PDB file of C-alpha atoms and ligand atoms in Angstrom:
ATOM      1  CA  UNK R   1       0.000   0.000   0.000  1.00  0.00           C
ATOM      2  CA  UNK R   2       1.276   3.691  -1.036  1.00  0.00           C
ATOM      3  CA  UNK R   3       0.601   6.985  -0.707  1.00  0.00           C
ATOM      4  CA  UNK R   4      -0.318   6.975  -4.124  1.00  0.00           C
ATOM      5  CA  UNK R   5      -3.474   4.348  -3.769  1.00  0.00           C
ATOM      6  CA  UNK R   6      -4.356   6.333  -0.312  1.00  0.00           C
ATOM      7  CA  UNK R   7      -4.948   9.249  -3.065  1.00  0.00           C
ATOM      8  CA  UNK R   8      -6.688   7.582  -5.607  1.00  0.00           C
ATOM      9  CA  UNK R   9      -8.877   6.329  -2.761  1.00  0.00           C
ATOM     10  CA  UNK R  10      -9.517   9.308  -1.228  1.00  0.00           C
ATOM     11  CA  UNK R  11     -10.412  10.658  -4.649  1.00  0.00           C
ATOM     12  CA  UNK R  12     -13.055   8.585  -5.241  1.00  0.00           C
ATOM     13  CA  UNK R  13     -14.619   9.161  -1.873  1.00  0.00           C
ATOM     14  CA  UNK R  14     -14.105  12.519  -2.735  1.00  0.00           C
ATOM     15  CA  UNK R  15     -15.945  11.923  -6.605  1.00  0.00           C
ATOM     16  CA  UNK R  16     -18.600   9.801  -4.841  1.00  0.00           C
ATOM     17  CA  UNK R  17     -19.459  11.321  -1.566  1.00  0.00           C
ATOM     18  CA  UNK R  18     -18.264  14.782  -1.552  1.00  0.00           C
ATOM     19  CA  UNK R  19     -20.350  17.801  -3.706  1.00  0.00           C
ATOM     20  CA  UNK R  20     -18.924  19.748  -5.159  1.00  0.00           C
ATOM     21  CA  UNK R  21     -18.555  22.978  -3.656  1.00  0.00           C
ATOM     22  CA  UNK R  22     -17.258  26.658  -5.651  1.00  0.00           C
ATOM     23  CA  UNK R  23     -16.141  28.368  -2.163  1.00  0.00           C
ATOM     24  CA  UNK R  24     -14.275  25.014  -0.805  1.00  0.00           C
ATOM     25  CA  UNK R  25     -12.151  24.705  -3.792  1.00  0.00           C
ATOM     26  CA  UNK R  26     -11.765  28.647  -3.980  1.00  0.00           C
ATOM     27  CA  UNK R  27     -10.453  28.248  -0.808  1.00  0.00           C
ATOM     28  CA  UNK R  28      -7.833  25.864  -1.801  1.00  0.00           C
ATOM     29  CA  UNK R  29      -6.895  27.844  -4.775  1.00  0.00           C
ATOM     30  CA  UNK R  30      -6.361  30.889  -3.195  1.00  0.00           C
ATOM     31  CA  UNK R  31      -4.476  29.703  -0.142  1.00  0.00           C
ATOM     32  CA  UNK R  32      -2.220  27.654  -3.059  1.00  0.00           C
ATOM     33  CA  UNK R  33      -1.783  30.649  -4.771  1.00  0.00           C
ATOM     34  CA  UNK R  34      -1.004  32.918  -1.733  1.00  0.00           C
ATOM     35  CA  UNK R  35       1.971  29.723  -1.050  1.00  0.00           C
ATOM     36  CA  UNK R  36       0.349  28.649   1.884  1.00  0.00           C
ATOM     37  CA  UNK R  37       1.327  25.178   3.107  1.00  0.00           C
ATOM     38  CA  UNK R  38      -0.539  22.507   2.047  1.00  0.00           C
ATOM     39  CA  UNK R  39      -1.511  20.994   5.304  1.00  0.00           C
ATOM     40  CA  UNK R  40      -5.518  21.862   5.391  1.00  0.00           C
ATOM     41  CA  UNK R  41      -7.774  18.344   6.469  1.00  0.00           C
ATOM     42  CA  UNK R  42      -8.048  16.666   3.057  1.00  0.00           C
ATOM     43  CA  UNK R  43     -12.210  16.697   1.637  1.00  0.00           C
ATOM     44  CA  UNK R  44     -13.253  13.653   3.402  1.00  0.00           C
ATOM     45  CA  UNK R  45     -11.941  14.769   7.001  1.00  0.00           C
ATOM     46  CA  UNK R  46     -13.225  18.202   6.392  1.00  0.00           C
ATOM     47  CA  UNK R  47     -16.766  16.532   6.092  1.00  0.00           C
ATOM     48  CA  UNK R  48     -15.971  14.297   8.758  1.00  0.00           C
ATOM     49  CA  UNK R  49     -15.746  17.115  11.021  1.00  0.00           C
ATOM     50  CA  UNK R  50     -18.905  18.872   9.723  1.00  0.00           C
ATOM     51  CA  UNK R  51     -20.958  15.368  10.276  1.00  0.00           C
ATOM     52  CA  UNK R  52     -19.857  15.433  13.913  1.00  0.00           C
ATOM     53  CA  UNK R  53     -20.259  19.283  14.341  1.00  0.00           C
ATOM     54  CA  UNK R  54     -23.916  18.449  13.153  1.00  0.00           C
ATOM     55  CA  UNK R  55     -24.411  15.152  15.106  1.00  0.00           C
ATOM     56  CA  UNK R  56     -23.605  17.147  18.595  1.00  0.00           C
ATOM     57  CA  UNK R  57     -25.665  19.677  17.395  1.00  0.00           C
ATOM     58  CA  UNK R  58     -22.881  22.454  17.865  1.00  0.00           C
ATOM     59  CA  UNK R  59     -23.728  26.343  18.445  1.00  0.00           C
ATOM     60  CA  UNK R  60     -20.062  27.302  19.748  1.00  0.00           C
ATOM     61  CA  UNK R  61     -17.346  25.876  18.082  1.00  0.00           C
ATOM     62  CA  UNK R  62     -13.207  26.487  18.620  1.00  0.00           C
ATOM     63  CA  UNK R  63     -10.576  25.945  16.447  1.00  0.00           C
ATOM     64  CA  UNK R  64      -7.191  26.465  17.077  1.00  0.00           C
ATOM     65  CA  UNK R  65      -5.073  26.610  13.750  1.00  0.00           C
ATOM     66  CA  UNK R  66      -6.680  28.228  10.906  1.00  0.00           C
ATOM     67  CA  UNK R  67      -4.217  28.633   7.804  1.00  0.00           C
ATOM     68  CA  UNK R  68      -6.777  29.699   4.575  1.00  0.00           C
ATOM     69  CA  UNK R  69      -9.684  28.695   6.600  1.00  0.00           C
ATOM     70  CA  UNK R  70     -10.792  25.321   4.637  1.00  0.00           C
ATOM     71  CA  UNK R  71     -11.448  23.682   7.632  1.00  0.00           C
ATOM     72  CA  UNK R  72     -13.187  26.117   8.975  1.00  0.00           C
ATOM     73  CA  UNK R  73     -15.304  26.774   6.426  1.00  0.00           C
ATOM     74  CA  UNK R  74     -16.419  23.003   6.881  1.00  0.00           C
ATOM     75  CA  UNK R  75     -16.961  23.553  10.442  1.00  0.00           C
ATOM     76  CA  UNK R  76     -18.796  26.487  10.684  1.00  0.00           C
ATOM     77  CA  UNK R  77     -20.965  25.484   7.879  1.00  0.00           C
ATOM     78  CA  UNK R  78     -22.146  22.798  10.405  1.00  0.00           C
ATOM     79  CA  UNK R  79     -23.334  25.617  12.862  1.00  0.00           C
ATOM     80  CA  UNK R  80     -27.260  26.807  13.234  1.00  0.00           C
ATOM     81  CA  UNK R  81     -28.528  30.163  12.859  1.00  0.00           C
ATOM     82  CA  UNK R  82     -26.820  32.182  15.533  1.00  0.00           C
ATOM     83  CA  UNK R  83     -24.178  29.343  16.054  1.00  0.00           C
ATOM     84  CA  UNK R  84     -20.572  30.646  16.028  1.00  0.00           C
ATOM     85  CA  UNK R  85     -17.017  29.852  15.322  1.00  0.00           C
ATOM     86  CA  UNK R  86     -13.675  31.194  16.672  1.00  0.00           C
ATOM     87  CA  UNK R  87     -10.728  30.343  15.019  1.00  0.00           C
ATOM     88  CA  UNK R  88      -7.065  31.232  16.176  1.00  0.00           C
ATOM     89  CA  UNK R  89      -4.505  31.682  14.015  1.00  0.00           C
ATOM     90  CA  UNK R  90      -0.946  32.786  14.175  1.00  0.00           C
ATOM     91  CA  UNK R  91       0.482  34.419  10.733  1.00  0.00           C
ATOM     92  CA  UNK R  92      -1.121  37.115   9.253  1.00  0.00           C
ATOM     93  CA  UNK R  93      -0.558  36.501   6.159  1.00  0.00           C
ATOM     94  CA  UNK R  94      -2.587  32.896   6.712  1.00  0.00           C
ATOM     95  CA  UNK R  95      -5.362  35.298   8.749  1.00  0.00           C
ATOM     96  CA  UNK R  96      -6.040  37.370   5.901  1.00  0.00           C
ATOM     97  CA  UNK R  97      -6.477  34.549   3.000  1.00  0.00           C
ATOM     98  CA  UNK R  98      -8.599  32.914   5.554  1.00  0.00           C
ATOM     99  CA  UNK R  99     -10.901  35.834   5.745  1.00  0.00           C
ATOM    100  CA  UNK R 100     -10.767  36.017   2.234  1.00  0.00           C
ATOM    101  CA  UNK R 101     -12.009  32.952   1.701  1.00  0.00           C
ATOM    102  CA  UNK R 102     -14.463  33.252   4.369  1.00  0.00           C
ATOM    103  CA  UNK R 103     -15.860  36.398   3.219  1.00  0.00           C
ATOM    104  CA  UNK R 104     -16.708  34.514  -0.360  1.00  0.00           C
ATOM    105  CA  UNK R 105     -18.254  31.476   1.674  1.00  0.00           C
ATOM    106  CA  UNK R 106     -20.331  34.034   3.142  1.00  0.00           C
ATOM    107  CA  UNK R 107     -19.492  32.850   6.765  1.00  0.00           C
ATOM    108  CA  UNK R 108     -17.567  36.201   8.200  1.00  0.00           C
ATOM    109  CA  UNK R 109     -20.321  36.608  10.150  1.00  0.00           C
ATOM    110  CA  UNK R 110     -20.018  33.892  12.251  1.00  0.00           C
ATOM    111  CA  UNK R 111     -16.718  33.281  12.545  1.00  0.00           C
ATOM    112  CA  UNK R 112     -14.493  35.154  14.425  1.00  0.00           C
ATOM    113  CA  UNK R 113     -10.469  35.029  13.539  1.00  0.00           C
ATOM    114  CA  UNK R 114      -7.935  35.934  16.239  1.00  0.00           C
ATOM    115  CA  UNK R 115      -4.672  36.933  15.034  1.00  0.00           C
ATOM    116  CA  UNK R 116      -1.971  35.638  17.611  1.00  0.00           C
ATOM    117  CA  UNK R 117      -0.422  33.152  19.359  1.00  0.00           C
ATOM    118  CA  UNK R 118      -3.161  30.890  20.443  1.00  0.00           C
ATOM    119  CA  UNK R 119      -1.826  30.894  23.828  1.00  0.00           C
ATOM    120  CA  UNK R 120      -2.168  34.450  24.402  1.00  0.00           C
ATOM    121  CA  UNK R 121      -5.646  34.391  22.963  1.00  0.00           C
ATOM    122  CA  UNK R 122      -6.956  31.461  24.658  1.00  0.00           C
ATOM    123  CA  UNK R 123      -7.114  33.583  28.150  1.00  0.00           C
ATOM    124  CA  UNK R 124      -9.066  36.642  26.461  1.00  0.00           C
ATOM    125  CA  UNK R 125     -11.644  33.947  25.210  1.00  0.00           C
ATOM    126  CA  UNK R 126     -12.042  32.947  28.648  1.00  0.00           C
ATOM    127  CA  UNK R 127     -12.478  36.545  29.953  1.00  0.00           C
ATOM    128  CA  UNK R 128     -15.060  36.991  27.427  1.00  0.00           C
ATOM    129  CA  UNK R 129     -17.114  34.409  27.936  1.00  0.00           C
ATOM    130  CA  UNK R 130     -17.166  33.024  24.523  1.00  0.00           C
ATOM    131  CA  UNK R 131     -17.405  29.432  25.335  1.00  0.00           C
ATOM    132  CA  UNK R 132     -18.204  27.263  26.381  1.00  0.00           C
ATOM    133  CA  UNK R 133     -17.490  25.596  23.405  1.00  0.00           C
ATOM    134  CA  UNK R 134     -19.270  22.176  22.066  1.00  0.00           C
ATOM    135  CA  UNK R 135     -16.219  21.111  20.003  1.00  0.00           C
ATOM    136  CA  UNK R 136     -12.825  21.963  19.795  1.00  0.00           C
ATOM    137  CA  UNK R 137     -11.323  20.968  16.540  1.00  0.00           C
ATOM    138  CA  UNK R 138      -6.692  21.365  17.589  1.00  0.00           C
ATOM    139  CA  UNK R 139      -4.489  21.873  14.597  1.00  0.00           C
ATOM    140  CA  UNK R 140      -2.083  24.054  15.048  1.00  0.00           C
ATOM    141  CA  UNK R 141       1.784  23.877  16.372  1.00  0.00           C
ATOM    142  CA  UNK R 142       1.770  20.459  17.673  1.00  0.00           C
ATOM    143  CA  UNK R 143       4.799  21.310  20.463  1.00  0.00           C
ATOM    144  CA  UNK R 144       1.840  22.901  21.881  1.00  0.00           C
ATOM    145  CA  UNK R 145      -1.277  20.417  22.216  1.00  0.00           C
ATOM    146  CA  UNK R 146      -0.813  19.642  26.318  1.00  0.00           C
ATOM    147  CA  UNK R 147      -1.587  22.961  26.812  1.00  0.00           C
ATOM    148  CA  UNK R 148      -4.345  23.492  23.847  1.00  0.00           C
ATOM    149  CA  UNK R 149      -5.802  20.477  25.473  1.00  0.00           C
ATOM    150  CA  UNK R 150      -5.891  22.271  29.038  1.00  0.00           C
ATOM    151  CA  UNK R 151      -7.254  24.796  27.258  1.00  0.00           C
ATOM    152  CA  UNK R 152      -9.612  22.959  25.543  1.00  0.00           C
ATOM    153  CA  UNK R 153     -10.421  21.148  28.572  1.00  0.00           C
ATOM    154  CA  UNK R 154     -11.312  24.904  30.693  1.00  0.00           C
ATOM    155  CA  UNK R 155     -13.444  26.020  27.875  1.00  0.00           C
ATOM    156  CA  UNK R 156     -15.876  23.169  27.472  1.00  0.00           C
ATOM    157  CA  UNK R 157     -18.799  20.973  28.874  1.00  0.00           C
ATOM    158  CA  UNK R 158     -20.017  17.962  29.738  1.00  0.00           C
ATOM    159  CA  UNK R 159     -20.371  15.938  26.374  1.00  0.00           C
ATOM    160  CA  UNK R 160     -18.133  18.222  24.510  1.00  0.00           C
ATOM    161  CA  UNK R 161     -15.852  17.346  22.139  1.00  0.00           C
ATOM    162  CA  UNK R 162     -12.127  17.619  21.324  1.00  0.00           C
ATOM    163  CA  UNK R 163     -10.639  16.355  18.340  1.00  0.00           C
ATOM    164  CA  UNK R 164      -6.867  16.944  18.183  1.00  0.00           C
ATOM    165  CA  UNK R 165      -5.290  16.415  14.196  1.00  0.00           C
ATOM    166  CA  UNK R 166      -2.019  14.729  13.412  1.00  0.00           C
ATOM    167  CA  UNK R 167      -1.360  12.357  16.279  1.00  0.00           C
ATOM    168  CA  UNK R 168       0.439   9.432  14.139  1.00  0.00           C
ATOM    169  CA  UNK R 169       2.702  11.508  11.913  1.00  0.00           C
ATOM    170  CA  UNK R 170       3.918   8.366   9.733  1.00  0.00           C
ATOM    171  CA  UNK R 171       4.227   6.244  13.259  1.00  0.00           C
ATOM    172  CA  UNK R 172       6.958   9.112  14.571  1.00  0.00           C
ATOM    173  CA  UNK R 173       4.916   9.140  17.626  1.00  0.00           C
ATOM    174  CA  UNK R 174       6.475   5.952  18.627  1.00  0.00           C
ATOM    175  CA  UNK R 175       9.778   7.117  18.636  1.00  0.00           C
ATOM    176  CA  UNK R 176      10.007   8.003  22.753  1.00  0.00           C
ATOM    177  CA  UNK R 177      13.983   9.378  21.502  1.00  0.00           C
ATOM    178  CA  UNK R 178      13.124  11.614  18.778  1.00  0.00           C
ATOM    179  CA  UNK R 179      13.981  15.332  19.042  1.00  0.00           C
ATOM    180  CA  UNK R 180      11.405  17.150  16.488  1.00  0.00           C
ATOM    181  CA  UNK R 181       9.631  19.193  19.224  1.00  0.00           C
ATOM    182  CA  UNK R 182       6.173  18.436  17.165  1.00  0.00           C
ATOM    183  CA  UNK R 183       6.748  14.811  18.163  1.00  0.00           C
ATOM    184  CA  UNK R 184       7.423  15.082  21.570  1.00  0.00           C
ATOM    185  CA  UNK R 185       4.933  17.595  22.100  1.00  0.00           C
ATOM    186  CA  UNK R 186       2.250  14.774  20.848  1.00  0.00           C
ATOM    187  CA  UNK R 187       3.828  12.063  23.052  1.00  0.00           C
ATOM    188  CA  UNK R 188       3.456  14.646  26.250  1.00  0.00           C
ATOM    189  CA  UNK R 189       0.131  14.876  24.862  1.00  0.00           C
ATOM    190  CA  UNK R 190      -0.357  11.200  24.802  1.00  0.00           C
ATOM    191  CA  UNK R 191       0.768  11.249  28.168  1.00  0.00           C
ATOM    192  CA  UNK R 192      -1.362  13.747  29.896  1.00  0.00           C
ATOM    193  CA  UNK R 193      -4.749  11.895  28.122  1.00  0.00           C
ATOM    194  CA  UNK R 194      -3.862   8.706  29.781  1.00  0.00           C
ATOM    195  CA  UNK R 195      -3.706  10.574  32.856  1.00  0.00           C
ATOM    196  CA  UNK R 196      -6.567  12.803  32.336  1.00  0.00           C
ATOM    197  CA  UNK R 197      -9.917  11.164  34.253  1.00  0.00           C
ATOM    198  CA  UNK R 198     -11.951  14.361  33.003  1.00  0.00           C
ATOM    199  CA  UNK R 199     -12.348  12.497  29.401  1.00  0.00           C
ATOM    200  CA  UNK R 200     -12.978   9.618  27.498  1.00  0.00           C
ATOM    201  CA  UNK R 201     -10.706   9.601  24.974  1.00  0.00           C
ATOM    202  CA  UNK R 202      -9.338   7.235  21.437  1.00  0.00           C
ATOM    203  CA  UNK R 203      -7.000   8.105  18.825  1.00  0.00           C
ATOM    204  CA  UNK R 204      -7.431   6.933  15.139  1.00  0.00           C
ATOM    205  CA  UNK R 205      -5.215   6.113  12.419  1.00  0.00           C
ATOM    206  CA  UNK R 206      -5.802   7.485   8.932  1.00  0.00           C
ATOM    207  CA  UNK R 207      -4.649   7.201   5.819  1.00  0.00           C
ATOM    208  CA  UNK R 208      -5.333   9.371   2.695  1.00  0.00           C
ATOM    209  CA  UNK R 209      -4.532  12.124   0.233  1.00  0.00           C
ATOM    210  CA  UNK R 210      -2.665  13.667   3.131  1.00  0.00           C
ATOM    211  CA  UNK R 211      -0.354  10.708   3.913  1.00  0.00           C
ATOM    212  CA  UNK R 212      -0.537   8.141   7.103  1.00  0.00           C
ATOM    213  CA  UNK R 213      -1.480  10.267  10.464  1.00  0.00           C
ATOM    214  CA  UNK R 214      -4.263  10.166  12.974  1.00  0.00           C
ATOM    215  CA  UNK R 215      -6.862  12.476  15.200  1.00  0.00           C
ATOM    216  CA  UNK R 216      -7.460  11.914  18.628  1.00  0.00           C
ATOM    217  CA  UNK R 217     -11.040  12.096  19.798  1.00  0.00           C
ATOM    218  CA  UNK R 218     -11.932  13.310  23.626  1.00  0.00           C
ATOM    219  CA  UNK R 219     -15.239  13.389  25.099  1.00  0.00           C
ATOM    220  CA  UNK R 220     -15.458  15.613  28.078  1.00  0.00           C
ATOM    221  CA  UNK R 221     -17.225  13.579  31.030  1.00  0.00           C
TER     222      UNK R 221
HETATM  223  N1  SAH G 301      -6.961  23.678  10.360  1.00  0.00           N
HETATM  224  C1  SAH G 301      -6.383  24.022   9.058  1.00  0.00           C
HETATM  225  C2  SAH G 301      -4.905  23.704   9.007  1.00  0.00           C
HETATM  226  C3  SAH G 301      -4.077  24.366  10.069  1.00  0.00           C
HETATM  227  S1  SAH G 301      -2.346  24.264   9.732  1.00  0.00           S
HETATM  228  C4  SAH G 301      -7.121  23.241   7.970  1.00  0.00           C
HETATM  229  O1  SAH G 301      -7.248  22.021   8.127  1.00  0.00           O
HETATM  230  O2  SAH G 301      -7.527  23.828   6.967  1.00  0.00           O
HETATM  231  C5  SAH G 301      -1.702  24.895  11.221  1.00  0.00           C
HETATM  232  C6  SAH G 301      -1.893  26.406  11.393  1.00  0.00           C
HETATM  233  O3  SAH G 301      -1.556  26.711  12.739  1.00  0.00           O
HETATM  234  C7  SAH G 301      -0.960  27.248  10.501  1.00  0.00           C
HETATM  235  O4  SAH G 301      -1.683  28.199   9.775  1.00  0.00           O
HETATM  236  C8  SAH G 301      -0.040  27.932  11.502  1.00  0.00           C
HETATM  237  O5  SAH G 301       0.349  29.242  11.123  1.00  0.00           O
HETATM  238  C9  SAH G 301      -0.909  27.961  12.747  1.00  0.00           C
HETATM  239  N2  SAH G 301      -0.142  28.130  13.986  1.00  0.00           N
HETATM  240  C10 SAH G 301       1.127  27.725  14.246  1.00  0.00           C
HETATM  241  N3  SAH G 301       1.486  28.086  15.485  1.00  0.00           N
HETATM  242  C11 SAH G 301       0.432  28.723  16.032  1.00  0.00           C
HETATM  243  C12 SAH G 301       0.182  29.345  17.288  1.00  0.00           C
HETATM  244  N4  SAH G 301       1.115  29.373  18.239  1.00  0.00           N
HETATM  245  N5  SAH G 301      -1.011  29.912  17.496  1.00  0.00           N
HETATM  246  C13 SAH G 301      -1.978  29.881  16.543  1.00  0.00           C
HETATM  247  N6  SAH G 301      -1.801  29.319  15.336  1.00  0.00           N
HETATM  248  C14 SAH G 301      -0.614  28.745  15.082  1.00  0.00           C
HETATM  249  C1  DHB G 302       1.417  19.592   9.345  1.00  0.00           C
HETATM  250  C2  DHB G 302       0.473  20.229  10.120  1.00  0.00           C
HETATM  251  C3  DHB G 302      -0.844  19.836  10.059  1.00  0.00           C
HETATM  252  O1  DHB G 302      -1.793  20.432  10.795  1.00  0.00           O
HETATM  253  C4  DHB G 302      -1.231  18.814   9.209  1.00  0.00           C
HETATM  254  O2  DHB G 302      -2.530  18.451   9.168  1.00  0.00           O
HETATM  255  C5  DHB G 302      -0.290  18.188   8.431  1.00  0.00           C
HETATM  256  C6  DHB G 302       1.034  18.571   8.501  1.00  0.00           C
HETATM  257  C7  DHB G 302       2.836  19.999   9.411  1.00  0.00           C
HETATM  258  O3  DHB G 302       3.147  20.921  10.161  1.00  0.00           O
HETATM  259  O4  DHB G 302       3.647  19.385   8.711  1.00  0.00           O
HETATM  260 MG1   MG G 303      -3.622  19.096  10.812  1.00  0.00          MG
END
């Protein structure tokens, strides 16, 4: 098995299961053409994520990593009327293709993008009361997830739920010895869920158009 039938597969979910949507694949084009990396959930996770935004019903949503706002788009499309979206976001440059391409999906309104370190904008969304949040979708810089997870963990409910992207990285996360910070930051993540008793908690291995990696999936008790 190869990368390149993981693609082909994933492009026939994609041709069977996935419509076909004008602002989605602006999205992509723009954020290609504005050289942004090409690291957004792949078509089928995107709708994976809107399914389970839908199936808990979610009015308050968090994401933490936005890039050119493709997964959010996918998100907040899940959201009623009067549901809303933040999304945090470090580089500027990724904030404003992401509003961009929100703007055309006609979702600015409810989504809110913070420019900043997450970590320094996680406390202000705490002061203001904007959870708490029904899901937390974590994709940003992975040396970071214990503490998005805190995070995560201070801004939601009962039955919430926290997905955290890229917890396999091609099986790097067994490597207890590596250096890459992104690694070790998932193993301390690892780690604190198997000593967290506030959640129920799997992890999931994918492959796809994106390569072999994994989410982890939290439920709040
Ligand atoms: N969720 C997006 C992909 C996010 S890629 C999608 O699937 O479409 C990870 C993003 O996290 C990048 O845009 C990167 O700039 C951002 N990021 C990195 N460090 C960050 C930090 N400390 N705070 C907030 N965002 C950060
Ligand atoms: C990377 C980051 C992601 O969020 C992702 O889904 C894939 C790759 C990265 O930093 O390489
Ligand atoms: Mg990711």
């Amino acid at each position: 098995m190869s990368l390149k039938k993981w693609k082909a597969v994933d492009q026939y979910i994609s041709d069977q299961l996935i419509e076909q949507d004008a602002a989605l694949d602006a999205a992509l084009k723009a954020s290609d053409a504005a050289g942004l990396p090409q690291i957004n959930v792949s078509p089928a996770q995107g709708k994976f994520l809107n399914l389970l935004a839908q199936v808990l019903g979610s009015r308050r949503i968090l994401e933490i990593g936005t890039l050119g706002g493709y997964s959010t788009i996918w998100l907040a499309r899940a959201l009623p009327k009067g549901g809303k979206l933040v999304t945090l976001e470090y580089d500027p440059e990724h904030a404003r293709v992401a509003r961009a391409n929100l703007a055309k999906a006609k979702l600015s309104s409810k989504v809110d993008l913070r420019v900043g370190a997450a970590l320094s904008s996680l406390p202000k969304i705490a002061s203001e009361k904007l959870g708490p949040f029904d899901l937390v979708f974590i994709d940003a810089d992975k040396e970071n997830n214990p503490a998005y997870f805190k995070w995560a963990l201070k801004l939601t409910h009962k039955g919430s739920v926290i997905i955290v992207d890229n917890v396999i990285r091609e099986g790097e996360v067994l490597n207890a010895r590596s250096r890459d910070p992104r690694i070790r930051g998932t193993r301390a993540l690892y780690r604190l869920l198997s000593a967290e008793k506030r959640v129920e908690v799997t992890a999931i291995q994918t492959v796809g158009s994106k390569g072999y990696d994994g989410f982890a999936l939290a439920r709040v008790k």
